[in-house]
Coordinates of C-alpha atoms in Angstrom, one line a residue:
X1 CA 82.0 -10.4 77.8
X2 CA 79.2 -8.3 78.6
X3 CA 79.4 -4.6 76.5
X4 CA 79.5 -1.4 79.1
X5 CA 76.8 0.7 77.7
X6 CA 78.1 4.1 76.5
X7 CA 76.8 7.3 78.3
X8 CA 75.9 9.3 76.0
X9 CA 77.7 12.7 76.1
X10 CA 75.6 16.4 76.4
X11 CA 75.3 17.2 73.0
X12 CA 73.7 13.9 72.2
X13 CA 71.4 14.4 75.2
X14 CA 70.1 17.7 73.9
X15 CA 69.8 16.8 70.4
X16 CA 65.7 16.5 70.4
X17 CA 65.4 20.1 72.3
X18 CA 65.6 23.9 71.0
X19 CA 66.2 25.6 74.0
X20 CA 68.1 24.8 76.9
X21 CA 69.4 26.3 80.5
X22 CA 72.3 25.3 82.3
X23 CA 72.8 25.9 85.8
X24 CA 75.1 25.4 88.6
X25 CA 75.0 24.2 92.4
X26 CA 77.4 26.9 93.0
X27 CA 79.8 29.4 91.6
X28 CA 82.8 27.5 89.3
X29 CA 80.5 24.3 88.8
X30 CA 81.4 24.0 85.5
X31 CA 78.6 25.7 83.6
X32 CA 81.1 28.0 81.3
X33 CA 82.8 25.1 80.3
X34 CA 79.3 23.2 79.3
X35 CA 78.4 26.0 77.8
X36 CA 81.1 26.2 75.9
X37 CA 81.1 22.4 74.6
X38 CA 78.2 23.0 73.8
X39 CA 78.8 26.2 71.5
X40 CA 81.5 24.3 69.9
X41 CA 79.8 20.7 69.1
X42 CA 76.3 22.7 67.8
X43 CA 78.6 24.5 65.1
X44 CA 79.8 21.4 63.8
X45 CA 76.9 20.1 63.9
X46 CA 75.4 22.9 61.9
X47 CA 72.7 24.6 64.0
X48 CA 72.5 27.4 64.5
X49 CA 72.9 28.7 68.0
X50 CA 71.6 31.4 70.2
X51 CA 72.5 32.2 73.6
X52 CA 71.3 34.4 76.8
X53 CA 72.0 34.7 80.1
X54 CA 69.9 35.2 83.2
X55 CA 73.0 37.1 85.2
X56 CA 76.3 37.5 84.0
X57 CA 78.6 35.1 82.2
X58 CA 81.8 35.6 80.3
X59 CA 84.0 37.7 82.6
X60 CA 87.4 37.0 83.0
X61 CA 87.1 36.7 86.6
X62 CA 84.4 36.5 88.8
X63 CA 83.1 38.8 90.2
X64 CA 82.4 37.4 93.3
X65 CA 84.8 34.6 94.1
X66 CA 88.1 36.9 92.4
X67 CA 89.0 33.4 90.4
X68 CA 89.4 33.0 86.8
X69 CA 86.9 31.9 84.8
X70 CA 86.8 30.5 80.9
X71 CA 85.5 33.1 78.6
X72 CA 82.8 32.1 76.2
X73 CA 83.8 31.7 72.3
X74 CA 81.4 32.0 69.9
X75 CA 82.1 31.3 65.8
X76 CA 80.6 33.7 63.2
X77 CA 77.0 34.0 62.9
X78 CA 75.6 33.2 66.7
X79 CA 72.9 35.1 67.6
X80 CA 73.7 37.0 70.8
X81 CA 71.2 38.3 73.3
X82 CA 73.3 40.3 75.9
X83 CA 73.3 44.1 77.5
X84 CA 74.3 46.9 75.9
X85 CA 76.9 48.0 77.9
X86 CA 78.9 44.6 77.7
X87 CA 78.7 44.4 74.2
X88 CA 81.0 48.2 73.6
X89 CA 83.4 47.1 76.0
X90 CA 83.5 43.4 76.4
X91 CA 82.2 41.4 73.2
X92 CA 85.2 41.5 70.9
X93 CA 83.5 39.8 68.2
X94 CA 82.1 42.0 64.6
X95 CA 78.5 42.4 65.3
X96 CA 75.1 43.1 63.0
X97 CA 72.5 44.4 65.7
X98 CA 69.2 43.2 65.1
X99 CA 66.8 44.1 67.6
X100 CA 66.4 46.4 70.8
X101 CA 64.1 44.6 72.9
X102 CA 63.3 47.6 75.8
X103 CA 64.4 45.0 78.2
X104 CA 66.1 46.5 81.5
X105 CA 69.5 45.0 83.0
X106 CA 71.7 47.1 85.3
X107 CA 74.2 47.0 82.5
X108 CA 72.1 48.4 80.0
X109 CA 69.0 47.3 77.6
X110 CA 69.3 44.0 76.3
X111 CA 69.9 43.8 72.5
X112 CA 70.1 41.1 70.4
X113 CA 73.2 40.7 67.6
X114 CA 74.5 38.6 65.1
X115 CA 78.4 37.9 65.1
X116 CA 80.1 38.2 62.0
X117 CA 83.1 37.1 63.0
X118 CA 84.2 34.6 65.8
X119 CA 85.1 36.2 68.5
X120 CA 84.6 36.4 72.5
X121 CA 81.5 37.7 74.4
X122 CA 80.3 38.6 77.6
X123 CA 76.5 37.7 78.4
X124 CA 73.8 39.9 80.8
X125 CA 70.1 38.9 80.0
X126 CA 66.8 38.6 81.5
X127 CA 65.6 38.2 85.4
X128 CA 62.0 37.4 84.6
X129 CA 60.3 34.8 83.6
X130 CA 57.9 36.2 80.8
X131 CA 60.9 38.2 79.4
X132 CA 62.9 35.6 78.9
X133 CA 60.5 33.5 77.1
X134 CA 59.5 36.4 75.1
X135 CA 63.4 36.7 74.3
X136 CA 63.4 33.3 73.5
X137 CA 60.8 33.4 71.3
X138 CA 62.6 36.7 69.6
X139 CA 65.6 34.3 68.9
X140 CA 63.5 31.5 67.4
X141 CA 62.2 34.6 65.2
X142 CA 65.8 35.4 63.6
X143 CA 66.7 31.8 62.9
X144 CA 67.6 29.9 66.2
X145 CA 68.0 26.4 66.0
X146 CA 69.2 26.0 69.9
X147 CA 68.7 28.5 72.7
X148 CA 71.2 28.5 75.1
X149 CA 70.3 30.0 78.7
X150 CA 73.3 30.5 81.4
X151 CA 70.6 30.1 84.2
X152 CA 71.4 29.8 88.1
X153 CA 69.8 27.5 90.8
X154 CA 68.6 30.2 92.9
X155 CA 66.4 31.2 90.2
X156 CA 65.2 27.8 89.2
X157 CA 61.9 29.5 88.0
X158 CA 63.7 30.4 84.8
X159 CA 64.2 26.8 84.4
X160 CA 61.1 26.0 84.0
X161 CA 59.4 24.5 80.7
X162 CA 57.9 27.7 80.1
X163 CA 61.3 29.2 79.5
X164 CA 63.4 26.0 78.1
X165 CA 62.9 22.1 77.2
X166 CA 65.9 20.8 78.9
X167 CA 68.0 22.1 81.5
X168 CA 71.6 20.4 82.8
X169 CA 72.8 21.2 86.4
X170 CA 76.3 21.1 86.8
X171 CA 77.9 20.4 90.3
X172 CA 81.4 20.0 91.3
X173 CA 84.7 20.2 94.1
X174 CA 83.8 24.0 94.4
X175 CA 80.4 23.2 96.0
X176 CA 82.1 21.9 99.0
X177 CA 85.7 19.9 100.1
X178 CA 83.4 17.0 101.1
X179 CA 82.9 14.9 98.5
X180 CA 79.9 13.5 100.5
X181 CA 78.5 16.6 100.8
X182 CA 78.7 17.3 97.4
X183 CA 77.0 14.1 95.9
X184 CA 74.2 14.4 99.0
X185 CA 73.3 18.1 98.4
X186 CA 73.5 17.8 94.4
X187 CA 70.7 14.6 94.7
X188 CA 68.4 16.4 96.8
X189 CA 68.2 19.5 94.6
X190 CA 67.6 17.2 91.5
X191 CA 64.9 15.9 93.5
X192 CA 63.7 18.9 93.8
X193 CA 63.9 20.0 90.3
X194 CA 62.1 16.5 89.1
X195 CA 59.2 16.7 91.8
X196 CA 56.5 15.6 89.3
X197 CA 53.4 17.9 88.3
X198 CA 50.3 17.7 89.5
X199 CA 47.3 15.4 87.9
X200 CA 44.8 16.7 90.1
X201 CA 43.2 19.2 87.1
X202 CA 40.8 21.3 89.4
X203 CA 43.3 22.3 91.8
X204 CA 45.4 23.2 88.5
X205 CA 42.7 25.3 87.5
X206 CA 42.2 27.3 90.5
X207 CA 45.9 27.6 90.8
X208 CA 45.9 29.0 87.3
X209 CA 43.3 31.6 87.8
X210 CA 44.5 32.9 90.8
X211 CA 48.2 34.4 89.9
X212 CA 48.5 36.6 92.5
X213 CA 47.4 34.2 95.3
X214 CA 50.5 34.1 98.0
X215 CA 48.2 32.3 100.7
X216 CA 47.7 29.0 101.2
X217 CA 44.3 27.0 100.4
X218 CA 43.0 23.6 101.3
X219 CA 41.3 21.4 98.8
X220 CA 38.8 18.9 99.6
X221 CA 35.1 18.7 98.6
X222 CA 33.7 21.9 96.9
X223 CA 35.5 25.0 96.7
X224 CA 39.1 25.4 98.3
X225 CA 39.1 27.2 101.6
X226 CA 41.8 29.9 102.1
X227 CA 43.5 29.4 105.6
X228 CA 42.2 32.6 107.2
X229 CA 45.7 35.2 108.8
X230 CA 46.6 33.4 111.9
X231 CA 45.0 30.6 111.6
X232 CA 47.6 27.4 112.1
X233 CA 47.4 24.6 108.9
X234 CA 47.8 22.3 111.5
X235 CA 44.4 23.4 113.3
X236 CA 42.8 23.8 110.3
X237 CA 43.5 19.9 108.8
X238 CA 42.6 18.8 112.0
X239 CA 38.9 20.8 111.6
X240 CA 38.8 19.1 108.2
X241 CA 37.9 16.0 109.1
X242 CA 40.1 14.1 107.2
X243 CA 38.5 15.1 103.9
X244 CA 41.2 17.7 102.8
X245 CA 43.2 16.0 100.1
X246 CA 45.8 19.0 98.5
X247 CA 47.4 22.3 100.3
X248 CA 48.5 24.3 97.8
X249 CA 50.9 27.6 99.1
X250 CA 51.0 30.4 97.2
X251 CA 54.1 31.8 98.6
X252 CA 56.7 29.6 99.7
X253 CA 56.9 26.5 101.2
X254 CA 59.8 26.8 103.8
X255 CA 61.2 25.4 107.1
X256 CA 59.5 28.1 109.0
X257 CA 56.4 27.4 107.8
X258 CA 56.4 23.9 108.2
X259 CA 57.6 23.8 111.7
X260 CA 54.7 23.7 113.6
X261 CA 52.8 21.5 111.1
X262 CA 55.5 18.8 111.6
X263 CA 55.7 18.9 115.1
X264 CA 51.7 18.8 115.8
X265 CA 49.6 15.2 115.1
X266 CA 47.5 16.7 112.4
X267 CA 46.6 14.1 109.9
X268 CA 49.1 14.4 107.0
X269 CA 48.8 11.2 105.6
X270 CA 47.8 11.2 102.0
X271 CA 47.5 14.8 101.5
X272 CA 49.3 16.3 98.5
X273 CA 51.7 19.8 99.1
X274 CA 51.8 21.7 96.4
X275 CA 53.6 24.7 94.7
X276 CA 53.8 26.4 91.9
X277 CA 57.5 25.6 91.2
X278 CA 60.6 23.9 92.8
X279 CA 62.4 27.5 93.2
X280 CA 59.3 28.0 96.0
X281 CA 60.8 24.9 98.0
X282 CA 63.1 26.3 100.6
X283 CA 63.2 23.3 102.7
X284 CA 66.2 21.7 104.3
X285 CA 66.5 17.7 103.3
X286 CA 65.5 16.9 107.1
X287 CA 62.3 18.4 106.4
X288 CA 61.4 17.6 102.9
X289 CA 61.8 13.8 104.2
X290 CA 60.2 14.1 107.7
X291 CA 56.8 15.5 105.5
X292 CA 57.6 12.1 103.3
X293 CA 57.5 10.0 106.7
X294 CA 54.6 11.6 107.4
X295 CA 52.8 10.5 104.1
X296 CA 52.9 13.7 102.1
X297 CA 53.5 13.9 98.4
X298 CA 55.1 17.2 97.5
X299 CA 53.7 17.8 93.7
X300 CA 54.3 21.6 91.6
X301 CA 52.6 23.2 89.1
X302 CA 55.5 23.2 86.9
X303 CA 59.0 21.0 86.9
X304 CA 61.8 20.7 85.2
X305 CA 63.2 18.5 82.7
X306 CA 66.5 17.3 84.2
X307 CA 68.4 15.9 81.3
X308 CA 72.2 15.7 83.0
X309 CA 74.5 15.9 85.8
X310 CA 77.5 16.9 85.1
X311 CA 80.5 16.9 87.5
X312 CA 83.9 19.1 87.7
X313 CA 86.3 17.4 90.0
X314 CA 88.6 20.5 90.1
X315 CA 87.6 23.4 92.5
X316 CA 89.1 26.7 91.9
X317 CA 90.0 26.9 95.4
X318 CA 92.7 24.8 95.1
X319 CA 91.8 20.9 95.6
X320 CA 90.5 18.4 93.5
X321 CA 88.3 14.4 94.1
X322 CA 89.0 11.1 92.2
X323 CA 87.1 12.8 89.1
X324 CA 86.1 8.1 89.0
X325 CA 84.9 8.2 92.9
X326 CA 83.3 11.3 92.1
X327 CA 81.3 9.9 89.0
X328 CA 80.4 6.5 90.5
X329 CA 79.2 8.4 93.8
X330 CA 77.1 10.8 91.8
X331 CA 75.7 8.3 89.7
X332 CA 75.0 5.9 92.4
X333 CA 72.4 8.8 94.2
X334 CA 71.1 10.7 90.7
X335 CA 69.0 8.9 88.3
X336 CA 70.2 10.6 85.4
X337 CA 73.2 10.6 83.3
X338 CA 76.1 12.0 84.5
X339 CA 79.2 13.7 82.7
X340 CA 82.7 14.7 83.6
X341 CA 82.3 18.4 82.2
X342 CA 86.4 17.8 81.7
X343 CA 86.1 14.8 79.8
X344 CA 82.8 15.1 77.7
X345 CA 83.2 15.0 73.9
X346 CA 82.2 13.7 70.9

């Protein structure tokens, strides 16, 4: 009888990597409860742990939906990067403070603590890229073995490798009462996430020198051309003469902007779209495949590393899937692992 391979649970998957984000399709996903596992598992596992947030995490309830949420439990000596006015009146835990960083939340300066004792916290970090990874770095500096991000899908830039090695997206009932839906939408966004990075180095380069660049340039021979205000891509390709071979948009890449591409007969075919991240992807599915169709490659500047999937068939609005139809559906459409955020242990 043939052996069922094993799927190996989060902790094992995020054994090689020192700083991770976790983020969520939508509000009660699940991520508290990774987080959570995760806390607990790297403690017996004797590293030493770190965590931030990018928004808030921790409350009681949220703040948005008015559910309950699972507070996060951390044991004696975590290192805690959180504002200040959450840790006087919502960390409960003794506390060594061992940096002010002069970072800015609307709930105060982010500092960064020890716990002396186990206890519960609240966490309010970061909304930047280049603070966080300096805050990351700050952690590493007082003895962090893992970093632990609470992240969020709308600001998938913060996911990036610059920030964190690994990242786990957690989806679940609370997305949507479809279970279709659920499984569909979830796929797509990891396709998004895991949109591979360019190879073409030149058009890295240029990209790289020009930070501030929101416009959108054609690549070809010699130097890029930068489409001139109100001038249509579609014209322009069409002037190329077929010797364009990348598009890079500074700005976003959305719906809007690629209606009237999509709909004239400029030649697309073997062109390469690119972007600087997958957070500058606001594209519906139908579009994202139509420009496939249409022989595009969509390539960004900087992806993310997609480690897991994990599901939670209970939605705090009151219904629940098959938490087994909901893991064979999802692992039928990602190709990653996926994990029963209910179930995982090791």
């Amino acid at each position: 009888m043939t052996e069922v391979p094993m799927t190996p649970t989060l902790t094992q998957l995020i054994a090689p990597y020192h700083s991770v984000s976790i983020i969520g399709m939508c509000k009660n996903a699940g991520k508290t409860t990774v987080l959570n596992r995760l806390i607990e598992e790297a403690a017996q596992n004797g590293r030493l742990l770190a965590l931030t947030s990018i928004g808030r995490d921790g409350e009681d309830k949220d703040l948005v939906t008015g559910t309950r949420k699972p507070g996060i439990a951390i044991p004696e000596g975590t290192l805690v990067a959180t504002a200040s006015d959450l840790i006087l009146s919502h960390c409960d835990v003794t506390r060594e403070i061992l940096d002010t960083t002069g970072i800015s939340t609307p709930m105060g300066q982010v500092v960064i603590l020890r716990a002396r004792s186990d206890g519960n916290i609240q966490l309010a970090g970061p909304s930047i890229t280049a603070q966080l990874a300096r805050l990351r770095e700050d952690l590493f500096r007082f003895g962090a073995d893992l970093v632990l991000i609470d992240g969020a899908l709308s600001r998938k830039t913060l996911c990036s490798r610059k920030v964190t090695e690994a990242t786990i997206l957690c989806t679940g009932a609370s997305y949507h009462k479809n279970i279709h839906t659920v499984v569909e939408d979830t796929a797509y966004h990891c396709q998004l996430l895991t949109l591979p990075e360019t190879e073409d180095e030149a058009v890295r380069a240029w990209v790289q020198s020009m930070a501030d660049f929101r416009g959108v340039a054609i690549f070809g021979g010699g130097e890029p051309r930068i489409l001139p205000a109100g001038v249509e891509l579609s014209e322009a390709l069409r002037r190329s003469g077929g010797e364009a071979r990348a598009v890079f948009f500074g700005g976003a890449l959305s719906d809007f902007v690629l209606k009237p591409l999509l709909m004239s007969v400029a030649p697309l075919k073997g062109l390469t779209f690119l972007v600087r991240d997958s957070s500058k992807l606001l594209l519906k599915q139908d579009s994202f495949e139509k420009l496939l169709r249409r022989g595009v490659e969509l390539r960004v500047l900087d992806n993310v590393n997609l480690v897991a999937v994990t599901v939670n068939p209970f939605s705090a609005y009151g219904f629940h899937f098959s938490k087994d139809e909901l893991m064979e559906r999802m692992a039928e459409r990602v190709n990653l692992p996926v994990i029963n955020v209910m179930e995982d242990k090791t």
